[in-house]
mmCIF file of C-alpha atoms in Angstrom:
data_model
loop_
_atom_site.group_PDB
_atom_site.id
_atom_site.type_symbol
_atom_site.label_atom_id
_atom_site.label_comp_id
_atom_site.label_asym_id
_atom_site.label_seq_id
_atom_site.Cartn_x
_atom_site.Cartn_y
_atom_site.Cartn_z
ATOM 1 C CA MET A 1 9.090 12.329 27.203
ATOM 2 C CA PRO A 2 11.284 12.438 24.071
ATOM 3 C CA LYS A 3 11.431 9.151 22.215
ATOM 4 C CA VAL A 4 14.605 7.708 20.706
ATOM 5 C CA LEU A 5 14.308 5.269 17.825
ATOM 6 C CA VAL A 6 17.248 2.880 17.555
ATOM 7 C CA ALA A 7 17.528 1.186 14.145
ATOM 8 C CA GLY A 8 19.788 -1.772 13.498
ATOM 9 C CA ASP A 9 20.871 -5.147 14.829
ATOM 10 C CA ALA A 10 19.359 -7.343 17.515
ATOM 11 C CA ASN A 11 20.527 -10.855 18.312
ATOM 12 C CA VAL A 12 21.000 -13.182 21.250
ATOM 13 C CA ASP A 13 24.306 -14.012 22.920
ATOM 14 C CA LEU A 14 24.885 -17.529 24.198
ATOM 15 C CA ILE A 15 27.693 -17.377 26.760
ATOM 16 C CA VAL A 16 29.475 -20.741 26.842
ATOM 17 C CA PRO A 17 32.347 -21.015 29.370
ATOM 18 C CA PHE A 18 34.982 -23.653 28.614
ATOM 19 C CA PRO A 19 34.906 -26.739 30.858
ATOM 20 C CA ARG A 20 37.144 -26.385 33.929
ATOM 21 C CA PHE A 21 39.570 -29.202 34.745
ATOM 22 C CA LEU A 22 39.799 -29.707 38.481
ATOM 23 C CA ASN A 23 42.958 -31.838 38.513
ATOM 24 C CA ASP A 24 46.158 -32.143 36.502
ATOM 25 C CA ARG A 25 45.095 -35.431 34.906
ATOM 26 C CA ARG A 26 41.919 -33.757 33.627
ATOM 27 C CA THR A 27 39.760 -36.579 34.911
ATOM 28 C CA LEU A 28 37.626 -34.274 37.037
ATOM 29 C CA VAL A 29 35.723 -31.762 34.913
ATOM 30 C CA GLU A 30 33.304 -28.995 35.816
ATOM 31 C CA TYR A 31 30.871 -27.842 33.123
ATOM 32 C CA PRO A 32 29.656 -24.314 33.842
ATOM 33 C CA ASN A 33 26.108 -23.566 32.727
ATOM 34 C CA PRO A 34 25.707 -21.620 29.460
ATOM 35 C CA CYS A 35 23.736 -18.381 29.692
ATOM 36 C CA LEU A 36 21.434 -16.843 27.066
ATOM 37 C CA VAL A 37 21.165 -13.023 27.041
ATOM 38 C CA GLY A 38 20.010 -10.348 24.640
ATOM 39 C CA GLY A 39 22.657 -8.814 22.399
ATOM 40 C CA GLY A 40 23.372 -6.708 19.335
ATOM 41 C CA THR A 41 25.082 -3.312 19.235
ATOM 42 C CA CYS A 42 21.878 -1.369 18.620
ATOM 43 C CA ALA A 43 19.709 -3.532 20.852
ATOM 44 C CA ASN A 44 22.155 -2.971 23.726
ATOM 45 C CA THR A 45 21.883 0.799 23.270
ATOM 46 C CA ALA A 46 18.073 0.634 23.141
ATOM 47 C CA VAL A 47 17.838 -1.329 26.399
ATOM 48 C CA ALA A 48 20.340 0.969 28.119
ATOM 49 C CA LEU A 49 18.354 4.047 27.045
ATOM 50 C CA SER A 50 15.121 2.581 28.353
ATOM 51 C CA ARG A 51 16.735 1.785 31.718
ATOM 52 C CA LEU A 52 17.875 5.408 31.917
ATOM 53 C CA GLY A 53 14.251 6.489 31.683
ATOM 54 C CA VAL A 54 14.265 7.525 28.018
ATOM 55 C CA GLY A 55 11.270 6.532 25.903
ATOM 56 C CA THR A 56 12.811 4.172 23.358
ATOM 57 C CA GLY A 57 11.709 2.187 20.316
ATOM 58 C CA PHE A 58 13.580 -0.329 18.183
ATOM 59 C CA ALA A 59 13.470 -0.719 14.409
ATOM 60 C CA GLY A 60 14.942 -3.862 12.904
ATOM 61 C CA THR A 61 14.231 -7.415 11.818
ATOM 62 C CA ILE A 62 14.107 -10.714 13.678
ATOM 63 C CA GLY A 63 13.162 -14.195 12.517
ATOM 64 C CA CYS A 64 10.034 -16.071 13.556
ATOM 65 C CA ASP A 65 12.109 -18.461 15.635
ATOM 66 C CA GLN A 66 12.923 -19.092 19.285
ATOM 67 C CA TYR A 67 15.675 -16.467 19.346
ATOM 68 C CA GLY A 68 13.439 -13.869 17.723
ATOM 69 C CA ALA A 69 10.747 -14.599 20.309
ATOM 70 C CA TYR A 70 13.348 -14.169 23.056
ATOM 71 C CA ILE A 71 14.411 -10.760 21.694
ATOM 72 C CA LYS A 72 10.854 -9.471 21.402
ATOM 73 C CA LYS A 73 9.960 -10.633 24.904
ATOM 74 C CA ASP A 74 13.164 -9.104 26.278
ATOM 75 C CA PHE A 75 12.446 -5.737 24.629
ATOM 76 C CA GLU A 76 8.927 -5.724 26.059
ATOM 77 C CA LYS A 77 10.259 -6.580 29.520
ATOM 78 C CA GLU A 78 12.730 -3.687 29.274
ATOM 79 C CA GLY A 79 10.056 -1.233 28.128
ATOM 80 C CA VAL A 80 11.387 -0.870 24.559
ATOM 81 C CA ASP A 81 8.627 -0.167 22.017
ATOM 82 C CA THR A 82 8.515 -2.895 19.338
ATOM 83 C CA ALA A 83 6.057 -1.275 16.912
ATOM 84 C CA CYS A 84 8.859 -1.041 14.292
ATOM 85 C CA LEU A 85 10.267 -4.517 14.996
ATOM 86 C CA ILE A 86 9.686 -6.644 11.887
ATOM 87 C CA GLU A 87 9.225 -10.415 12.140
ATOM 88 C CA ASP A 88 10.223 -12.295 8.983
ATOM 89 C CA ALA A 89 9.618 -16.040 8.706
ATOM 90 C CA LYS A 90 12.150 -16.300 5.877
ATOM 91 C CA LYS A 91 15.041 -14.940 7.952
ATOM 92 C CA ASN A 92 17.098 -16.307 10.833
ATOM 93 C CA THR A 93 17.719 -14.522 14.106
ATOM 94 C CA VAL A 94 21.440 -14.699 14.788
ATOM 95 C CA CYS A 95 22.751 -16.352 17.923
ATOM 96 C CA VAL A 96 26.291 -15.271 18.787
ATOM 97 C CA PHE A 97 28.130 -18.031 20.615
ATOM 98 C CA ALA A 98 30.619 -16.482 23.027
ATOM 99 C CA PHE A 99 33.081 -19.172 24.084
ATOM 100 C CA ILE A 100 34.994 -18.103 27.206
ATOM 101 C CA ASP A 101 38.350 -19.717 27.937
ATOM 102 C CA GLU A 102 40.165 -20.139 31.261
ATOM 103 C CA GLN A 103 41.703 -16.650 31.016
ATOM 104 C CA GLY A 104 38.376 -14.993 30.303
ATOM 105 C CA GLU A 105 39.133 -14.423 26.612
ATOM 106 C CA ARG A 106 36.103 -14.534 24.312
ATOM 107 C CA TYR A 107 35.820 -16.312 20.975
ATOM 108 C CA LEU A 108 32.728 -15.225 19.050
ATOM 109 C CA TRP A 109 30.829 -17.081 16.364
ATOM 110 C CA GLY A 110 27.477 -16.071 14.900
ATOM 111 C CA TRP A 111 25.003 -18.686 13.705
ATOM 112 C CA PRO A 112 23.224 -19.227 11.337
ATOM 113 C CA ARG A 113 25.506 -17.772 8.658
ATOM 114 C CA VAL A 114 22.799 -17.388 5.994
ATOM 115 C CA ASP A 115 19.570 -15.369 5.708
ATOM 116 C CA GLN A 116 20.489 -13.311 8.764
ATOM 117 C CA ALA A 117 17.535 -11.234 9.892
ATOM 118 C CA PHE A 118 19.432 -8.187 11.191
ATOM 119 C CA LYS A 119 20.741 -7.444 7.681
ATOM 120 C CA GLU A 120 17.223 -6.794 6.400
ATOM 121 C CA MET A 121 14.894 -3.853 6.992
ATOM 122 C CA ASP A 122 11.723 -3.236 4.977
ATOM 123 C CA LEU A 123 10.727 0.423 5.296
ATOM 124 C CA GLU A 124 7.510 -0.245 3.394
ATOM 125 C CA ARG A 125 6.375 -2.640 6.121
ATOM 126 C CA MET A 126 7.309 -0.088 8.768
ATOM 127 C CA GLY A 127 5.403 2.658 6.963
ATOM 128 C CA SER A 128 5.926 6.347 7.676
ATOM 129 C CA ALA A 129 4.777 6.130 11.291
ATOM 130 C CA TRP A 130 8.336 5.552 12.486
ATOM 131 C CA ILE A 131 9.200 9.230 12.180
ATOM 132 C CA LYS A 132 6.079 10.578 13.920
ATOM 133 C CA ASP A 133 7.098 10.177 17.537
ATOM 134 C CA THR A 134 10.852 10.120 16.965
ATOM 135 C CA ALA A 135 12.781 12.863 18.736
ATOM 136 C CA TRP A 136 16.186 11.245 18.090
ATOM 137 C CA LEU A 137 17.426 8.553 15.673
ATOM 138 C CA HIS A 138 20.403 6.292 16.439
ATOM 139 C CA SER A 139 22.113 3.398 14.670
ATOM 140 C CA SER A 140 25.491 1.690 14.313
ATOM 141 C CA GLY A 141 27.752 0.379 11.576
ATOM 142 C CA MET A 142 27.030 -3.264 12.379
ATOM 143 C CA ALA A 143 23.800 -3.485 10.372
ATOM 144 C CA ILE A 144 25.238 -1.839 7.254
ATOM 145 C CA VAL A 145 28.394 -3.906 6.750
ATOM 146 C CA ASP A 146 26.845 -5.674 3.760
ATOM 147 C CA ASP A 147 24.976 -4.102 0.866
ATOM 148 C CA THR A 148 21.530 -5.216 1.975
ATOM 149 C CA SER A 149 18.144 -3.629 2.620
ATOM 150 C CA ALA A 150 19.238 -2.719 6.157
ATOM 151 C CA ARG A 151 22.026 -0.548 4.750
ATOM 152 C CA SER A 152 19.814 1.282 2.254
ATOM 153 C CA SER A 153 16.934 1.659 4.726
ATOM 154 C CA ILE A 154 19.082 3.069 7.524
ATOM 155 C CA ILE A 155 20.640 5.574 5.124
ATOM 156 C CA ARG A 156 17.136 6.659 4.035
ATOM 157 C CA MET A 157 15.984 6.948 7.641
ATOM 158 C CA PHE A 158 18.950 9.121 8.567
ATOM 159 C CA ARG A 159 18.473 11.374 5.561
ATOM 160 C CA THR A 160 14.755 11.790 6.337
ATOM 161 C CA ALA A 161 15.356 12.484 10.031
ATOM 162 C CA TYR A 162 18.183 14.926 9.344
ATOM 163 C CA GLU A 163 16.178 16.840 6.743
ATOM 164 C CA ASN A 164 13.301 17.091 9.210
ATOM 165 C CA GLY A 165 15.483 18.521 11.972
ATOM 166 C CA ILE A 166 15.488 15.364 14.109
ATOM 167 C CA PRO A 167 18.816 14.854 15.952
ATOM 168 C CA THR A 168 20.728 11.801 14.761
ATOM 169 C CA SER A 169 23.648 9.811 16.149
ATOM 170 C CA PHE A 170 25.709 7.039 14.591
ATOM 171 C CA ASP A 171 28.137 4.639 16.268
ATOM 172 C CA LEU A 172 30.802 3.694 13.725
ATOM 173 C CA ASN A 173 31.298 0.119 14.971
ATOM 174 C CA LEU A 174 33.549 -0.418 11.968
ATOM 175 C CA ARG A 175 34.362 -3.910 10.781
ATOM 176 C CA VAL A 176 37.908 -3.668 9.436
ATOM 177 C CA ASP A 177 39.240 -6.799 7.702
ATOM 178 C CA ASN A 178 43.013 -7.200 8.129
ATOM 179 C CA GLY A 179 43.552 -3.460 8.242
ATOM 180 C CA VAL A 180 41.384 -2.799 5.188
ATOM 181 C CA LEU A 181 37.975 -1.121 5.124
ATOM 182 C CA ASP A 182 35.766 -2.340 2.269
ATOM 183 C CA PRO A 183 35.241 0.619 -0.119
ATOM 184 C CA SER A 184 31.468 0.214 -0.494
ATOM 185 C CA TYR A 185 31.098 -0.127 3.275
ATOM 186 C CA ARG A 186 33.180 3.004 3.796
ATOM 187 C CA ASP A 187 31.040 4.887 1.260
ATOM 188 C CA ALA A 188 27.886 3.876 3.156
ATOM 189 C CA VAL A 189 29.368 4.992 6.487
ATOM 190 C CA MET A 190 30.484 8.319 5.027
ATOM 191 C CA GLU A 191 27.011 8.902 3.589
ATOM 192 C CA ILE A 192 25.378 8.306 6.972
ATOM 193 C CA ILE A 193 27.904 10.629 8.608
ATOM 194 C CA GLN A 194 26.567 13.409 6.344
ATOM 195 C CA TYR A 195 23.205 13.002 8.102
ATOM 196 C CA SER A 196 24.562 12.457 11.625
ATOM 197 C CA ASN A 197 24.664 15.256 14.193
ATOM 198 C CA TYR A 198 26.786 13.062 16.455
ATOM 199 C CA VAL A 199 29.258 10.384 15.354
ATOM 200 C CA LEU A 200 30.697 8.102 18.034
ATOM 201 C CA GLY A 201 33.565 5.670 17.751
ATOM 202 C CA SER A 202 36.875 4.423 19.069
ATOM 203 C CA GLY A 203 39.443 7.187 18.966
ATOM 204 C CA ALA A 204 42.443 5.167 17.859
ATOM 205 C CA GLU A 205 40.789 2.217 16.142
ATOM 206 C CA GLU A 206 37.955 3.582 14.005
ATOM 207 C CA PHE A 207 38.168 7.239 12.999
ATOM 208 C CA TYR A 208 41.617 6.674 11.490
ATOM 209 C CA TYR A 209 40.267 4.317 8.800
ATOM 210 C CA LEU A 210 37.790 6.921 7.600
ATOM 211 C CA ASN A 211 40.368 9.699 7.353
ATOM 212 C CA PRO A 212 43.987 8.448 7.717
ATOM 213 C CA ARG A 213 46.277 11.050 9.298
ATOM 214 C CA ASP A 214 49.475 11.027 11.355
ATOM 215 C CA SER A 215 47.429 10.991 14.583
ATOM 216 C CA TRP A 216 43.930 9.707 15.230
ATOM 217 C CA GLU A 217 42.965 13.101 16.674
ATOM 218 C CA ASP A 218 43.824 14.739 13.362
ATOM 219 C CA SER A 219 41.747 12.037 11.682
ATOM 220 C CA VAL A 220 38.772 13.097 13.789
ATOM 221 C CA ARG A 221 39.346 16.823 13.257
ATOM 222 C CA GLY A 222 39.306 16.285 9.513
ATOM 223 C CA LEU A 223 35.764 14.888 9.736
ATOM 224 C CA VAL A 224 34.284 17.721 11.807
ATOM 225 C CA ARG A 225 32.049 20.288 10.137
ATOM 226 C CA ALA A 226 29.352 22.707 11.202
ATOM 227 C CA GLY A 227 26.500 21.032 13.062
ATOM 228 C CA HIS A 228 28.344 17.721 13.338
ATOM 229 C CA VAL A 229 30.116 16.584 16.517
ATOM 230 C CA MET A 230 32.582 13.703 16.681
ATOM 231 C CA ILE A 231 32.770 11.745 19.944
ATOM 232 C CA ALA A 232 35.890 9.634 20.488
ATOM 233 C CA ARG A 233 35.632 6.896 23.120
ATOM 234 C CA MET A 234 39.086 6.214 24.549
ATOM 235 C CA GLY A 235 38.503 3.359 27.003
ATOM 236 C CA ARG A 236 40.443 3.870 30.232
ATOM 237 C CA ASN A 237 41.294 7.398 29.064
ATOM 238 C CA GLY A 238 37.663 8.529 28.950
ATOM 239 C CA SER A 239 36.140 10.312 25.958
ATOM 240 C CA LYS A 240 36.604 13.440 23.902
ATOM 241 C CA ALA A 241 34.243 15.574 21.789
ATOM 242 C CA PHE A 242 35.341 17.468 18.694
ATOM 243 C CA SER A 243 33.223 20.245 17.173
ATOM 244 C CA MET A 244 33.818 23.382 15.114
ATOM 245 C CA ASP A 245 33.638 25.478 18.290
ATOM 246 C CA GLU A 246 35.416 23.406 20.913
ATOM 247 C CA GLU A 247 37.217 20.252 21.939
ATOM 248 C CA VAL A 248 36.141 18.808 25.288
ATOM 249 C CA GLU A 249 37.638 15.845 27.135
ATOM 250 C CA ARG A 250 36.463 13.952 30.218
ATOM 251 C CA PRO A 251 38.646 11.276 31.866
ATOM 252 C CA ALA A 252 37.223 7.873 32.739
ATOM 253 C CA PHE A 253 36.207 6.953 36.270
ATOM 254 C CA HIS A 254 38.401 4.693 38.391
ATOM 255 C CA VAL A 255 36.762 1.253 38.208
ATOM 256 C CA THR A 256 37.787 -2.392 38.364
ATOM 257 C CA VAL A 257 36.988 -3.850 34.954
ATOM 258 C CA GLU A 258 35.172 -7.167 34.891
ATOM 259 C CA ASP A 259 33.992 -7.193 31.275
ATOM 260 C CA THR A 260 34.129 -4.609 28.453
ATOM 261 C CA VAL A 261 31.495 -6.217 26.233
ATOM 262 C CA GLY A 262 29.050 -3.558 25.028
ATOM 263 C CA ALA A 263 30.860 -0.731 26.814
ATOM 264 C CA GLY A 264 30.571 1.510 23.759
ATOM 265 C CA ASP A 265 26.913 0.594 23.185
ATOM 266 C CA VAL A 266 25.873 1.695 26.668
ATOM 267 C CA TYR A 267 28.131 4.781 26.540
ATOM 268 C CA ASN A 268 26.045 5.890 23.558
ATOM 269 C CA ALA A 269 22.907 5.615 25.659
ATOM 270 C CA GLY A 270 24.371 7.726 28.449
ATOM 271 C CA PHE A 271 25.508 10.415 26.023
ATOM 272 C CA ILE A 272 22.130 10.566 24.249
ATOM 273 C CA ALA A 273 20.133 10.582 27.500
ATOM 274 C CA LYS A 274 22.081 13.508 28.927
ATOM 275 C CA ARG A 275 21.964 15.425 25.623
ATOM 276 C CA LEU A 276 18.179 15.062 25.523
ATOM 277 C CA GLU A 277 18.101 16.676 28.962
ATOM 278 C CA GLY A 278 19.977 19.655 27.541
ATOM 279 C CA GLY A 279 23.362 18.714 28.969
ATOM 280 C CA THR A 280 26.527 20.381 27.727
ATOM 281 C CA LEU A 281 29.036 18.340 25.759
ATOM 282 C CA SER A 282 31.182 18.040 28.882
ATOM 283 C CA GLN A 283 28.227 16.782 30.952
ATOM 284 C CA CYS A 284 27.263 14.321 28.218
ATOM 285 C CA LEU A 285 30.778 12.902 28.063
ATOM 286 C CA GLU A 286 30.865 12.483 31.822
ATOM 287 C CA TYR A 287 27.464 10.780 31.883
ATOM 288 C CA GLY A 288 28.480 8.436 29.059
ATOM 289 C CA ASN A 289 31.666 7.601 30.965
ATOM 290 C CA ALA A 290 29.598 6.897 34.088
ATOM 291 C CA VAL A 291 27.132 4.573 32.349
ATOM 292 C CA SER A 292 30.007 2.720 30.688
ATOM 293 C CA GLY A 293 32.068 2.646 33.894
ATOM 294 C CA TYR A 294 29.165 1.146 35.862
ATOM 295 C CA THR A 295 28.634 -1.528 33.206
ATOM 296 C CA VAL A 296 32.238 -2.692 32.813
ATOM 297 C CA GLU A 297 32.405 -3.392 36.547
ATOM 298 C CA ARG A 298 29.948 -6.207 35.810
ATOM 299 C CA LYS A 299 29.571 -8.970 33.243
ATOM 300 C CA GLY A 300 27.867 -8.280 29.939
ATOM 301 C CA ALA A 301 26.296 -5.261 28.251
ATOM 302 C CA ARG A 302 22.920 -6.022 29.817
ATOM 303 C CA SER A 303 24.303 -5.249 33.263
ATOM 304 C CA CYS A 304 23.850 -1.589 32.294
ATOM 305 C CA PRO A 305 22.441 0.725 34.971
ATOM 306 C CA TYR A 306 19.086 2.304 35.696
ATOM 307 C CA ARG A 307 19.039 6.065 36.249
ATOM 308 C CA ASN A 308 19.262 5.802 40.042
ATOM 309 C CA ASP A 309 22.235 3.438 39.658
ATOM 310 C CA VAL A 310 24.075 6.113 37.667
ATOM 311 C CA GLU A 311 23.377 8.723 40.340
ATOM 312 C CA THR A 312 24.684 6.343 43.010
ATOM 313 C CA PHE A 313 27.746 5.622 40.865
ATOM 314 C CA LEU A 314 28.466 9.337 40.425
ATOM 315 C CA GLU A 315 28.096 9.923 44.149
ATOM 316 C CA ARG A 316 30.394 6.983 44.911
ATOM 317 C CA HIS A 317 32.964 8.429 42.523
ATOM 318 C CA ARG A 318 32.583 12.055 43.585
ATOM 319 C CA ASP A 319 36.311 12.139 44.448
ATOM 320 C CA ASP A 320 37.071 11.168 40.838
ATOM 321 C CA ARG A 321 34.908 14.059 39.692
ATOM 322 C CA PHE A 322 36.642 16.453 42.086
ATOM 323 C CA ASP A 323 40.047 15.370 40.784
ATOM 324 C CA ILE A 324 38.868 15.973 37.227
ATOM 325 C CA TYR A 325 37.552 19.400 38.175
ATOM 326 C CA LEU A 326 40.912 20.324 39.724
ATOM 327 C CA ASP A 327 42.737 19.189 36.600
ATOM 328 C CA GLU A 328 40.474 21.340 34.429
ATOM 329 C CA LYS A 329 41.015 24.363 36.665
ATOM 330 C CA LYS A 330 44.761 23.807 36.671
ATOM 331 C CA PHE A 331 45.100 23.726 32.914
ATOM 332 C CA SER A 332 42.359 26.149 31.885
#
């Protein structure tokens, strides 16, 4: 079975709901139990791929601490190969505290703030074996925000994979500060895009900052070139692929949204899994929409589906698919 190597960030998420006051005087208080789960944009994609039956490995760095041990154990439980997972006693595994208020809004805070493990990646310790069994390489913009060894290593990995004919995909996951994209960060993203066969990101919120135009779709079109496909995730509006030969759009499925955390991360997994099977761009978009749609009906990115869950979801939403088919026929 083809093996995908996902390189980037892995952390833990500590979900901490606010206390609930049971009377107006606030003298009766209920303290919901916190919940520790695996997290990280790239780690979420790796776990989702493995659940979809794709052989998957993870390359990145964790600390030799309780959170690092949790991540490694979680990967092993999910069937994610950890041969390229580096353990560094000098670095800290990040725990993201997700404080949830009474309206369900999330307030995120990562800790510790120094010596964060996910920002480091030592290719020398990984050796050259990482490329041997890799049939696809994926990463995201989260691990390259700062000018660290993770940034330089991921760029090198993408260049090596691309030059060796290995398909590559990159999720922008841009971190924009008050409407401004740091120039060195943008340069790093643009360099990786050169070596990415597939670039995924938010249609309205990410592609624009890389190529400002009057419309976000024009921003995307300006980034397309031969052999490189841009995939715009559009939330409730589905997703759209842009290539030199075609533009393909697939609407989202009708679901009741419980939680959108990690929706893009798991969409990536669905798209990659279907592409590895030889799916068309249209089929890959639909499968990504299905994996994401299943997940957002539940809490957290790690509620992502197994392959049989996706098939059940698609069958349950066959009327959605029929409606989409009619719309395509009507306007083709």
